[in-house]
Tab-separated table of C-alpha atoms and ligand atoms in Angstrom:
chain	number	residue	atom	x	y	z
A	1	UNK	CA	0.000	0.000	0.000
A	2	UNK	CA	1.388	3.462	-0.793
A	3	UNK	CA	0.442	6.302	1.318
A	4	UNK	CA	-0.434	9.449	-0.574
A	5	UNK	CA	-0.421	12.929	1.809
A	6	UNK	CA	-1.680	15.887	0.495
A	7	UNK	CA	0.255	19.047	2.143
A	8	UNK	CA	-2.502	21.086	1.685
A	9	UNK	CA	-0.616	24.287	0.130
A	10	UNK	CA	-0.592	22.376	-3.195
A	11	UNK	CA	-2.743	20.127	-5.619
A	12	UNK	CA	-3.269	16.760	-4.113
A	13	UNK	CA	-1.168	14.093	-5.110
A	14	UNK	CA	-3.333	11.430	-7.658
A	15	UNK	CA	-0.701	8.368	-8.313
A	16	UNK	CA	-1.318	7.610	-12.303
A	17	UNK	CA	-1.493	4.004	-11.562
A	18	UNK	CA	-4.875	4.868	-9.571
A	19	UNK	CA	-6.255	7.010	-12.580
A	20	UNK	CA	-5.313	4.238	-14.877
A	21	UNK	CA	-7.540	1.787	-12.717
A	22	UNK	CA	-10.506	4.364	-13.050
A	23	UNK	CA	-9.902	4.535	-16.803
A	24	UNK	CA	-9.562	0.586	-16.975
A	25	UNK	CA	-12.097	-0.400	-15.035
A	26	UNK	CA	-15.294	-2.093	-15.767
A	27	UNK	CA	-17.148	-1.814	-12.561
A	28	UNK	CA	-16.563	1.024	-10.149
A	29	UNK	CA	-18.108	0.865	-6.321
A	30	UNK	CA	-18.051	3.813	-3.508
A	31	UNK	CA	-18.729	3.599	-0.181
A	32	UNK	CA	-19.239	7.646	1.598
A	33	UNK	CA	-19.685	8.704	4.935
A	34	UNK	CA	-20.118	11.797	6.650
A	35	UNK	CA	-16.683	12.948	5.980
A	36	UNK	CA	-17.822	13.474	2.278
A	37	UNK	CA	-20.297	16.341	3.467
A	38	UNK	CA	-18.364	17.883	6.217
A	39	UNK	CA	-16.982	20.762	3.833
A	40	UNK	CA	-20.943	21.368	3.077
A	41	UNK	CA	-20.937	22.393	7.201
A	42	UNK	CA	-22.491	19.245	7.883
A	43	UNK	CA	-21.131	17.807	11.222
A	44	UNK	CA	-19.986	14.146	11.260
A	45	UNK	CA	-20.581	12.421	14.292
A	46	UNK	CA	-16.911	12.247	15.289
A	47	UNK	CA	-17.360	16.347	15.375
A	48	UNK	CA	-18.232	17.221	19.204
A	49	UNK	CA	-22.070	18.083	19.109
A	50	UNK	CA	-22.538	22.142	19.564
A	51	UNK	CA	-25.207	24.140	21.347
A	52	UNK	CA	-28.232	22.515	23.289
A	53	UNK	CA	-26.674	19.172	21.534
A	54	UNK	CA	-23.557	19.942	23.282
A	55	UNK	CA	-24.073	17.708	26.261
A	56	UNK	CA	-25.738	14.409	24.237
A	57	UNK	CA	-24.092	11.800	22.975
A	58	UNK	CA	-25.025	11.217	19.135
A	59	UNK	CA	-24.357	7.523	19.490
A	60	UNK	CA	-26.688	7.540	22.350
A	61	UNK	CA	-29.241	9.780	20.850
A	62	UNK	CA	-29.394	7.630	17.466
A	63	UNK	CA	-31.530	4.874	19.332
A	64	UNK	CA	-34.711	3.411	19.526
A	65	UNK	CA	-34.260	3.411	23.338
A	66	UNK	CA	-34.079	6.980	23.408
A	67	UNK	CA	-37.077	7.923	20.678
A	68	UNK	CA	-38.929	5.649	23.011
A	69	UNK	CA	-37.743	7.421	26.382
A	70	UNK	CA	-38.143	10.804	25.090
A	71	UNK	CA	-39.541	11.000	21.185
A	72	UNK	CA	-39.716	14.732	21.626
A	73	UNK	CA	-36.099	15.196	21.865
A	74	UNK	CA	-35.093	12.709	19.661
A	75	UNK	CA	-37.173	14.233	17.005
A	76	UNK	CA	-36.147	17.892	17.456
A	77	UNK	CA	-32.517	16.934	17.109
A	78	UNK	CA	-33.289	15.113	13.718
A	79	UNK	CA	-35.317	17.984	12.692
A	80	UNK	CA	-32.838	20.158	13.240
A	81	UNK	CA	-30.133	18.121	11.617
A	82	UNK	CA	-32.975	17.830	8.533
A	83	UNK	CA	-33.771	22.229	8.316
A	84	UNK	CA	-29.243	22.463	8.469
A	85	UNK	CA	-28.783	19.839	5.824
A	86	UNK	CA	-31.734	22.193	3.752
A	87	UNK	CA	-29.273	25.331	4.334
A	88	UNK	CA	-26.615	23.377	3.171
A	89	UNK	CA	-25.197	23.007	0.038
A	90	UNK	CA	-23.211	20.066	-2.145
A	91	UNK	CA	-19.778	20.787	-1.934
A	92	UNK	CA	-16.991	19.669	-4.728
A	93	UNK	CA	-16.368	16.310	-3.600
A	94	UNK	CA	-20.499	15.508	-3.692
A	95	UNK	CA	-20.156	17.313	-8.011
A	96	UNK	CA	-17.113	15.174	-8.211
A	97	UNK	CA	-18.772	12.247	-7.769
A	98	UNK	CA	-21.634	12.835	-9.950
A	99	UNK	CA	-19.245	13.372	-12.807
A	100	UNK	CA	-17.343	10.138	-11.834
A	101	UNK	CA	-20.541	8.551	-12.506
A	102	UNK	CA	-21.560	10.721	-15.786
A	103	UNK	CA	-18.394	9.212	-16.898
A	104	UNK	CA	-18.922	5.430	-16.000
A	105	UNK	CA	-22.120	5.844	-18.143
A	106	UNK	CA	-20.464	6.867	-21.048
A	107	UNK	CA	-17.731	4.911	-21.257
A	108	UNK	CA	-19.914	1.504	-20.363
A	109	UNK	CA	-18.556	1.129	-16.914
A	110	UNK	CA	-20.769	0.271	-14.077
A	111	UNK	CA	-21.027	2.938	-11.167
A	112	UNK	CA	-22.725	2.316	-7.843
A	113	UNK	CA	-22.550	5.188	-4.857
A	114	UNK	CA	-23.355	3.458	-1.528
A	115	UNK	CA	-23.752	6.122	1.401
A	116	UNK	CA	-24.022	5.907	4.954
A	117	UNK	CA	-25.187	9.402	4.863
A	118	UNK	CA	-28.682	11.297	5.466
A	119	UNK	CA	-28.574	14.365	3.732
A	120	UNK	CA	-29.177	13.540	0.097
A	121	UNK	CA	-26.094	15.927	-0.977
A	122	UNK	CA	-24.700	13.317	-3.512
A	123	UNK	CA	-28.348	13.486	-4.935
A	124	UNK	CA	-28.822	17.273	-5.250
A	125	UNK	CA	-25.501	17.352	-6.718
A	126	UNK	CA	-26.747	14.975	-9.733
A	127	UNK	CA	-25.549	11.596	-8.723
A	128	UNK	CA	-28.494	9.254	-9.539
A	129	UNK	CA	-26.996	5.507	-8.755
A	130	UNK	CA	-27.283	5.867	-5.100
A	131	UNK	CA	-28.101	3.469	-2.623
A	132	UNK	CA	-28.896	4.736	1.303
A	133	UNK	CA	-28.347	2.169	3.350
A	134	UNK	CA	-28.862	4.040	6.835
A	135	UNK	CA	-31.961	6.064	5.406
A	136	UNK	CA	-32.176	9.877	4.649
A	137	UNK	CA	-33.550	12.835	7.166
A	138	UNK	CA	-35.908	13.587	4.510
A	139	UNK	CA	-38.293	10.297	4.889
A	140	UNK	CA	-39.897	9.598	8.168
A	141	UNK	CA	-41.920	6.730	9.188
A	142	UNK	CA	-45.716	6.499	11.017
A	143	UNK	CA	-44.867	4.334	14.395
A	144	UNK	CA	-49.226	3.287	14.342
A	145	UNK	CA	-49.245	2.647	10.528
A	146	UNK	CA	-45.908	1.763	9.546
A	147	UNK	CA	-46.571	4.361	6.516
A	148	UNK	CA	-43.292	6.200	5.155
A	149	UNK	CA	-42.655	8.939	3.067
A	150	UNK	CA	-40.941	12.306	2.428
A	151	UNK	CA	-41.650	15.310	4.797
A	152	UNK	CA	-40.055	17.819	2.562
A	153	UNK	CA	-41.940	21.163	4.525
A	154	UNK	CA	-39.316	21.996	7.534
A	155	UNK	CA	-39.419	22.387	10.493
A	156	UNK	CA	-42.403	20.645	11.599
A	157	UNK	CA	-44.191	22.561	14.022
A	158	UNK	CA	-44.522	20.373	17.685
A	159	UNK	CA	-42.269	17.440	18.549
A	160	UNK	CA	-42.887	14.702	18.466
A	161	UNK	CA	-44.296	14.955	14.841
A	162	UNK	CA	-47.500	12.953	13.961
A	163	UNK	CA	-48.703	11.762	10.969
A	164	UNK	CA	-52.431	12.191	9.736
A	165	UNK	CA	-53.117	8.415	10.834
A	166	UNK	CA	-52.140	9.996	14.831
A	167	UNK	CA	-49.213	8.022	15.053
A	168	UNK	CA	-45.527	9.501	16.283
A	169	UNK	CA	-43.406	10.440	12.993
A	170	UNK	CA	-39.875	9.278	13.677
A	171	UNK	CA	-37.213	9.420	11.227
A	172	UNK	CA	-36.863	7.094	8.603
A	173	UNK	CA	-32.998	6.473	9.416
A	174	UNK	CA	-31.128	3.363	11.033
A	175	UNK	CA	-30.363	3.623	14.442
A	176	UNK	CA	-27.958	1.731	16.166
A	177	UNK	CA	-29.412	-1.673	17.107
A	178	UNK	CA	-31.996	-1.522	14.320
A	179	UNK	CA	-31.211	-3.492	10.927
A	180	UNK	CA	-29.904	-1.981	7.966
A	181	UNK	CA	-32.930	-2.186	4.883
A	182	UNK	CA	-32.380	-5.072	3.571
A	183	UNK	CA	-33.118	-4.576	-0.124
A	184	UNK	CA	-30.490	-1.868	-0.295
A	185	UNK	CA	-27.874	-3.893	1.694
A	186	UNK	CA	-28.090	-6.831	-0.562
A	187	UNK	CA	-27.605	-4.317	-3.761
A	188	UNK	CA	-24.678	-3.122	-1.889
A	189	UNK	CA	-23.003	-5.723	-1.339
A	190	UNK	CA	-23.599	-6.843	-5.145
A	191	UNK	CA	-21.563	-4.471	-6.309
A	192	UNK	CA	-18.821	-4.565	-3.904
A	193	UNK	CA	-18.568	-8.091	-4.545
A	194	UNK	CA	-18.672	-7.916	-8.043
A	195	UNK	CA	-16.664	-4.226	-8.873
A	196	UNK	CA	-13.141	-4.759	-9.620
A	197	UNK	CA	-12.307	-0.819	-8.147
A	198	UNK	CA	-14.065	0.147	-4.517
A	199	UNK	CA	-13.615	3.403	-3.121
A	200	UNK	CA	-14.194	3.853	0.468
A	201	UNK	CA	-14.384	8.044	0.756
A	202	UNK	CA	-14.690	10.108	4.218
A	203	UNK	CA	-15.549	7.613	6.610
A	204	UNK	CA	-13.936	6.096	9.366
A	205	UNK	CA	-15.219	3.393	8.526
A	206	UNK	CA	-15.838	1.695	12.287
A	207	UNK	CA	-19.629	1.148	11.526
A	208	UNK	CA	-20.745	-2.210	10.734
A	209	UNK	CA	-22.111	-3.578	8.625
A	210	UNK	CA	-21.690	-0.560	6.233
A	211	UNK	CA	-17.562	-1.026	7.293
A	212	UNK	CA	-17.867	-4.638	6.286
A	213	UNK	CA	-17.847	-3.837	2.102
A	214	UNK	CA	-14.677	-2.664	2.380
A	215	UNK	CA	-13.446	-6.276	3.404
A	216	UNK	CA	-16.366	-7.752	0.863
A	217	UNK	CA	-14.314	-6.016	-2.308
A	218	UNK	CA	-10.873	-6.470	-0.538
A	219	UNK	CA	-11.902	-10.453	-0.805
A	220	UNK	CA	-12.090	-9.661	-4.317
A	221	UNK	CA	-8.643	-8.458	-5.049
A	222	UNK	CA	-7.897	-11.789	-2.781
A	223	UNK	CA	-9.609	-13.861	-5.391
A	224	UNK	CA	-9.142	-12.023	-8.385
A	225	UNK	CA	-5.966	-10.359	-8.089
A	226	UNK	CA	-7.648	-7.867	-10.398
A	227	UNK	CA	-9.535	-5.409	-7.966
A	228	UNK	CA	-8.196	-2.851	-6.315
A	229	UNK	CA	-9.733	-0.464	-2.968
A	230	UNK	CA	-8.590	3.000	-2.482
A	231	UNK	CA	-9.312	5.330	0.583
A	232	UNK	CA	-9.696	8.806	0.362
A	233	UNK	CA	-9.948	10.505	3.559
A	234	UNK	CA	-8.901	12.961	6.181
A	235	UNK	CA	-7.455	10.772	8.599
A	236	UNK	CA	-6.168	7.534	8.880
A	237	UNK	CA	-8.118	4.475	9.410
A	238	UNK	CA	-7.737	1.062	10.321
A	239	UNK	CA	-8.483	0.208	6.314
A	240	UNK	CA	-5.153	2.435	5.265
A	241	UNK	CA	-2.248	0.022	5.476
A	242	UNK	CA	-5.073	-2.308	3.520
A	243	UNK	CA	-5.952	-0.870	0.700
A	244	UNK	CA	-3.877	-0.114	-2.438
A	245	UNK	CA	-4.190	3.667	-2.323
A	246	UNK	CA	-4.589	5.518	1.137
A	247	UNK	CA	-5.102	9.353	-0.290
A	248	UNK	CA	-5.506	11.586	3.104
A	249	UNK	CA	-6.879	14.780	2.308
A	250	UNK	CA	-10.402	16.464	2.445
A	251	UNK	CA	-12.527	14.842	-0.331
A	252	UNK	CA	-13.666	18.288	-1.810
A	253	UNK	CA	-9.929	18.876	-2.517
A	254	UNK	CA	-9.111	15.326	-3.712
A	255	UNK	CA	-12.010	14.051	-6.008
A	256	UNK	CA	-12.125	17.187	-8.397
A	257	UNK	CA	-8.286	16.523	-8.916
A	258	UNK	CA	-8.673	12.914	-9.323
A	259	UNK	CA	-11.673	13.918	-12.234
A	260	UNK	CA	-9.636	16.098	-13.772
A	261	UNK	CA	-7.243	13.704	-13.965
A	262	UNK	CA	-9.390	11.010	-15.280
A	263	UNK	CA	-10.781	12.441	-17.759
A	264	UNK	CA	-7.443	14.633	-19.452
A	265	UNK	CA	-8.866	17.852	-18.203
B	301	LIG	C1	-26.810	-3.382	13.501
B	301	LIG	C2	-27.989	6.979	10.660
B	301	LIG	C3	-27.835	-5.434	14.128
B	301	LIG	C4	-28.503	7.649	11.922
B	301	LIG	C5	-26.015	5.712	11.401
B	301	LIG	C6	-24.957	-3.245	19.921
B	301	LIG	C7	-26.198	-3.611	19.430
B	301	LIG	C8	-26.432	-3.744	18.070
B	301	LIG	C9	-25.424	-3.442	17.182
B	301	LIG	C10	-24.204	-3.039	17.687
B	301	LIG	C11	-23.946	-2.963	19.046
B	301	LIG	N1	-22.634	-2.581	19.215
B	301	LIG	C12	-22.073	-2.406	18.015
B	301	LIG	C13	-23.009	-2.677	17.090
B	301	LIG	C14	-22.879	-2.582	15.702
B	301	LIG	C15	-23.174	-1.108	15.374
B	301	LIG	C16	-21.843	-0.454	15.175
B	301	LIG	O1	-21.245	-0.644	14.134
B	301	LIG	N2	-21.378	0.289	16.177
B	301	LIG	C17	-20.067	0.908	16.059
B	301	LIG	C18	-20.071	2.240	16.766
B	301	LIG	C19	-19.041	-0.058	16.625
B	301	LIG	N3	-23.976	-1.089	14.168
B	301	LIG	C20	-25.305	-1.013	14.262
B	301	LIG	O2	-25.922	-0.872	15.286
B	301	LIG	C21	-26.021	-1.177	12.926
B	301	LIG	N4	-27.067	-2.122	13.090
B	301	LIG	O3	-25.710	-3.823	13.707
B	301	LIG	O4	-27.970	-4.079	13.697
B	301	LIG	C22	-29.125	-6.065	13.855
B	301	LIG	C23	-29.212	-7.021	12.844
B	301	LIG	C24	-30.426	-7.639	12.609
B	301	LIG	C25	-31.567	-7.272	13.340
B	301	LIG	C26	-31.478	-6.272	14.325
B	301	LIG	C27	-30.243	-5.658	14.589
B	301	LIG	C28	-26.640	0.152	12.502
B	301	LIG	C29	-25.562	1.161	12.201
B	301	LIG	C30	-26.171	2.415	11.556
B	301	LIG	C31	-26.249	3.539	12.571
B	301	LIG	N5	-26.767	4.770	11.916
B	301	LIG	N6	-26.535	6.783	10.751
B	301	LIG	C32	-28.054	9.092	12.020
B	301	LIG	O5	-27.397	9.613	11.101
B	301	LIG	O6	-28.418	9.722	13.055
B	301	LIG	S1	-24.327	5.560	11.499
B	301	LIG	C33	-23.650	7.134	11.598
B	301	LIG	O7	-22.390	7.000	12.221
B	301	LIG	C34	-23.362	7.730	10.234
B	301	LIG	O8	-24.199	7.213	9.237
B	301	LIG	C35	-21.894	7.403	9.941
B	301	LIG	O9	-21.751	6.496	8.916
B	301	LIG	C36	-21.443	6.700	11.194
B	301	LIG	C37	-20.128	7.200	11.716
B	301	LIG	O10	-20.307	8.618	11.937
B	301	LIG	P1	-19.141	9.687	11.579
B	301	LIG	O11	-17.948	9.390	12.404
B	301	LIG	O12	-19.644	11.054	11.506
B	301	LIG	O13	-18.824	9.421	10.161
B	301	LIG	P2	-17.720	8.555	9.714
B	301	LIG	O14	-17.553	7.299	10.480
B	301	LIG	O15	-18.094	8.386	8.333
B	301	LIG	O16	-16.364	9.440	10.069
B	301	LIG	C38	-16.104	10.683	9.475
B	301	LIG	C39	-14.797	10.478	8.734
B	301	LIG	O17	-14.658	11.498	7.784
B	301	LIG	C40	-13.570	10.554	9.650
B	301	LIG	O18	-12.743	9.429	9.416
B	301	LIG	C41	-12.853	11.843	9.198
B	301	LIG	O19	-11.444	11.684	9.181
B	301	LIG	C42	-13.332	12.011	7.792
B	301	LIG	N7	-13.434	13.385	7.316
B	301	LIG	C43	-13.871	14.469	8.000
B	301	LIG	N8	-13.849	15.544	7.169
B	301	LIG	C44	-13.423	15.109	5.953
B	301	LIG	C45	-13.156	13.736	6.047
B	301	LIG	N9	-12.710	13.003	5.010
B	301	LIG	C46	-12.517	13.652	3.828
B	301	LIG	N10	-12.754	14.978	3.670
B	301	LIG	C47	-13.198	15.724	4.697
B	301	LIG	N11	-13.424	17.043	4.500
């Protein structure tokens, strides 16, 4: 594995033998996490909560235990997170992406964006091959009637929410404990399984069993010899010294350099 800094007074380094994987492969794969939409002023969990949120714990708060103890809260906080993300806009990395996968489609490749993130910012920035697998802040679910669907008016105005059916709205994201949809995480791990290049791109990657594609395509390049994993992220992980390419840098700097370089610009 080569390690590839970017001292962030200059253009981040791409190595050519990465772009030539882009350019030669047939099946591309990328896993995101919040990292991807921290330079859109989205906080990632790892980011200490501020104001009122200052003194919760996100992992603790991101529960069914706790929208059971106290929905109110619970619901404010994702409310809150919901009217930011609607301030917020897609930030280069998110338009980098969507051009990645403008490009796939024209040159035959297949592209699949899998994202552990909420916000829809990979959508609004024109990436259509997207598969949630912890849910979006825009979709909440009826607790009485099971019913889900998008609440796009923000905020709402009491918490807890209900819906017309008089059942508590909560949001339609996973929480810890609760299973990940299974229809998207089988179509996930299809195409880490079956890409032969897997990007894994601002997350820390410590939350399973999102975390657990990155070892599904590594058993790839096992098998095949031919696929490859590359990690593009601020910091570290515990994937770097396993992957082929470790690029640490902020992905809003890195992906628009590693477009440009892919396609001649
Ligand atoms: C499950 C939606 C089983 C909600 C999220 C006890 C009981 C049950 C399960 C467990 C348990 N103990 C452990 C588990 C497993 C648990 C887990 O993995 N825990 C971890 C903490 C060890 N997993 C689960 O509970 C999953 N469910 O296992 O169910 C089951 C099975 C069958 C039937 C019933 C049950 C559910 C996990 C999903 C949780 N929901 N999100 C919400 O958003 O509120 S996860 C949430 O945290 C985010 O989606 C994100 O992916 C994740 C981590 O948060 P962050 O740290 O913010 O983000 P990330 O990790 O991506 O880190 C940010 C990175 O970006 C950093 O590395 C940083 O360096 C980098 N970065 C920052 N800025 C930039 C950057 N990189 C590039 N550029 C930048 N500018």
């Amino acid at each position: 594995m080569a390690d590839y800094p970017t001292n962030h007074n200059s253009l981040p380094n791409i190595p050519a033998e990465l772009v030539a994987a882009i350019q030669n492969a047939r099946a591309i794969t990328i896993l995101t996490g919040a990292g991807v939409s921290a330079e859109s002023g989205i906080p990632t969990f790892r980011d200490s909560l501020t104001g009122m949120w200052a003194k919760y714990d996100p992992m603790e708060l991101a529960t069914p235990e706790a929208f059971a103890r106290e929905p109110a809260r619970v619901t404010q906080w994702y409310d809150e997170r919901r009217c930011n993300v609607a301030q917020c806009q897609p930030n280069p990395g998110h338009f980098a992406l969507a051009e990645l996968e403008e490009y796939c489609t024209e040159s035959q490749k297949s592209f699949t964006l899998i994202t552990q993130n909420v916000d829809r910012l990979h959508q609004r920035a024109g990436s259509h091959r997207v598969i949630e697998i912890h849910g979006s802040l825009w979709e909440w679910r009826c607790t009485r009637t099971g019913d889900q669907r998008e609440y796009l008016e923000y905020p709402f105005e009491h918490y807890p929410p209900k819906s017309k059916a008089g059942g508590l709205l909560r949001p339609a994201v996973v929480w810890f404990g609760e299973a990940l949809p299974e229809h998207e995480m089988m179509m996930a791990t299809d195409a880490a399984t079956s890409c032969d290049l897997f990007f894994t791109i601002g997350t820390s990657a410590e939350v399973y069993p999102a975390a657990g594609l990155i070892d599904v395509a590594r058993q790839r390049k096992i098998r095949s010899r031919t696929a490859h994993t590359c990690e593009i992220n601020q910091d570290p992980t515990r994937h770097s010294d396993r992957v082929d390419w470790a690029i640490h840098g902020k992905s809003g700097e890195v992906l628009p350099a590693l477009i440009d370089r892919v396609l001649e610009r």
